């Protein structure tokens, strides 16, 4: 039996493990926390991510390794890669860990990217702000996720506090993009070079955290879709990539601009568990374990809603036909993703009726507008 090692034991590892088990692939997760939520569904090694002895143990006990977040120390993984395959490879992981390398890569591959500047000093920041003007976004190059490690500079007075907040860290200043909407494209590549794309998802963020996603996007412009897929393919092919890759995009005047990549399964693809024949989790496992890729086509339309901070009582939600409930087995905590729900329906009218029910229960009428405006 194949054994898949997963570094990081959050909800992504949990859903990867659940997908692996369906294929009779066992899993071993490594996470510093004894109560990591993937540990409820998989065997777990409790160790720090830079504990080389524990990483070696993981590699010895598994046939192939993957990770569920970007901030795994790349050097430690590089050492393992000689003994046990690591997918996606350590080279793309290193790029995704640094916003400057990531944006430089976009430029090299002719992928449209909003203006950005490397910031290593206060004069760098002043000079860059001359170019971008206000507003602009100052971000740490490393360890930022879900809107963490970033500050919007709306006016000159915002510069000093933001500089003091991040001083000492390598930084990047980005033009503030007045995007019309946001989307993501998720694809999977096998070791043989076969590529399959999921339908693009339209995403809505709140304070930098994904709130909800709708896929497929009805009436999506064919040119936008082709450009987004071509951007993703360029990255997949450059790195001889194996597994699932996500590219987040801003759409301005119908044109996509790359924001960031995630060399892994992604929150904006959770809808695929219920909304496709083969989810992003299953396809990632299939690609890593050398199995044929599965069908990425959508079954009707889906809306995925994140539960952030606390999980509501499921009972009223479960009354909605077509609603799938996904708790992560995590303790409630402000800003923490603790679960999600996905509404899926094959018929558009039925889907809209269900979204109206969900919006009413959730007290969020914007959901109806979100799925009808595309
Ligand atoms: P990130 O951590 O870079 O993915 O940012 C999280 C979210 O913050 C994005 O999905 C956007 O909603 C917003 N954001 C990040 N960078 C920018 C930017 N340069 N301009 C406008 N909004 C941004």
CSV table of N, CA and C and ligand atoms in Angstrom, one decimal, residues 99 103 114 137 139 144-148 150 152 174-179 182 205 207-209 248 250 259-260, ligand 1:
chain,number,residue,atom,x,y,z
A,99,UNK,N,7.4,36.7,-1.8
A,99,UNK,CA,6.6,37.4,-2.7
A,99,UNK,C,7.4,38.1,-3.8
A,103,UNK,N,6.7,37.3,-7.8
A,103,UNK,CA,6.4,38.3,-8.8
A,103,UNK,C,7.4,38.5,-9.9
A,114,UNK,N,0.7,43.3,-11.4
A,114,UNK,CA,0.7,44.7,-11.0
A,114,UNK,C,2.1,45.2,-10.6
A,137,UNK,N,0.3,49.0,-1.3
A,137,UNK,CA,0.3,47.9,-0.3
A,137,UNK,C,1.7,47.5,0.1
A,139,UNK,N,4.0,44.9,2.0
A,139,UNK,CA,3.9,43.5,2.5
A,139,UNK,C,5.2,42.9,2.9
A,144,UNK,N,3.7,35.7,4.9
A,144,UNK,CA,2.4,36.4,4.9
A,144,UNK,C,1.3,35.4,4.3
A,145,UNK,N,0.2,35.4,4.9
A,145,UNK,CA,-1.0,34.6,4.4
A,145,UNK,C,-2.2,35.2,5.0
A,146,UNK,N,-3.4,34.9,4.3
A,146,UNK,CA,-4.7,35.4,4.8
A,146,UNK,C,-4.6,36.9,5.2
A,147,UNK,N,-4.0,37.7,4.4
A,147,UNK,CA,-3.9,39.1,4.7
A,147,UNK,C,-3.0,39.5,5.8
A,148,UNK,N,-2.3,38.5,6.4
A,148,UNK,CA,-1.3,38.9,7.5
A,148,UNK,C,0.0,39.4,6.8
A,150,UNK,N,0.7,42.5,6.0
A,150,UNK,CA,0.5,43.6,5.0
A,150,UNK,C,-0.2,44.8,5.5
A,152,UNK,N,-2.1,48.6,4.1
A,152,UNK,CA,-2.4,49.5,3.0
A,152,UNK,C,-2.0,50.9,3.4
A,174,UNK,N,3.5,47.1,-3.3
A,174,UNK,CA,2.7,46.8,-4.5
A,174,UNK,C,1.8,47.9,-4.8
A,175,UNK,N,1.6,48.2,-6.0
A,175,UNK,CA,0.5,49.1,-6.4
A,175,UNK,C,-0.8,48.6,-5.8
A,176,UNK,N,-1.6,49.4,-5.4
A,176,UNK,CA,-3.0,49.0,-4.9
A,176,UNK,C,-3.8,48.8,-6.1
A,177,UNK,N,-4.3,47.6,-6.3
A,177,UNK,CA,-5.1,47.3,-7.5
A,177,UNK,C,-6.6,47.5,-7.3
A,178,UNK,N,-7.1,48.4,-8.1
A,178,UNK,CA,-8.6,48.6,-8.0
A,178,UNK,C,-9.3,47.6,-8.9
A,179,UNK,N,-9.3,46.4,-8.4
A,179,UNK,CA,-9.8,45.3,-9.3
A,179,UNK,C,-11.3,45.3,-9.3
A,182,UNK,N,-12.1,39.3,-8.2
A,182,UNK,CA,-11.0,38.4,-8.0
A,182,UNK,C,-11.4,37.0,-8.4
A,205,UNK,N,-13.0,38.2,-0.7
A,205,UNK,CA,-12.2,38.2,0.5
A,205,UNK,C,-12.8,39.2,1.4
A,207,UNK,N,-11.2,41.3,4.8
A,207,UNK,CA,-10.0,41.6,5.5
A,207,UNK,C,-8.9,40.6,5.1
A,208,UNK,N,-8.7,40.3,3.8
A,208,UNK,CA,-7.6,39.5,3.3
A,208,UNK,C,-7.9,38.0,3.5
A,209,UNK,N,-9.0,37.6,4.1
A,209,UNK,CA,-9.3,36.1,4.2
A,209,UNK,C,-10.4,35.8,3.3
A,248,UNK,N,-3.9,33.0,-8.0
A,248,UNK,CA,-4.9,33.9,-7.6
A,248,UNK,C,-4.7,35.2,-8.5
A,250,UNK,N,-6.3,39.1,-10.0
A,250,UNK,CA,-7.2,40.3,-9.9
A,250,UNK,C,-7.7,40.5,-11.4
A,259,UNK,N,-1.8,37.7,-8.7
A,259,UNK,CA,-1.5,38.2,-7.4
A,259,UNK,C,-0.5,37.2,-6.7
A,260,UNK,N,-0.9,36.0,-6.6
A,260,UNK,CA,0.0,35.0,-5.9
A,260,UNK,C,-0.3,33.6,-6.3
B,1,LIG,P1,-2.6,38.2,-0.5
B,1,LIG,O1,-2.2,37.7,0.9
B,1,LIG,O2,-1.5,38.9,-1.2
B,1,LIG,O3,-3.3,37.0,-1.2
B,1,LIG,O4,-3.8,39.2,-0.2
B,1,LIG,C1,-5.0,38.8,0.3
B,1,LIG,C2,-6.1,39.7,-0.3
B,1,LIG,O5,-5.8,41.1,0.0
B,1,LIG,C3,-6.2,39.7,-1.8
B,1,LIG,O6,-7.0,38.6,-2.2
B,1,LIG,C4,-6.9,41.0,-2.1
B,1,LIG,O7,-8.2,41.0,-1.8
B,1,LIG,C5,-6.1,42.0,-1.1
B,1,LIG,N1,-4.9,42.5,-1.8
B,1,LIG,C6,-3.7,42.0,-1.7
B,1,LIG,N2,-2.8,42.7,-2.4
B,1,LIG,C7,-3.5,43.7,-3.0
B,1,LIG,C8,-3.1,44.8,-3.9
B,1,LIG,N3,-1.9,45.0,-4.3
B,1,LIG,N4,-4.1,45.6,-4.3
B,1,LIG,C9,-5.4,45.4,-3.8
B,1,LIG,N5,-5.8,44.4,-3.0
B,1,LIG,C10,-4.8,43.6,-2.6
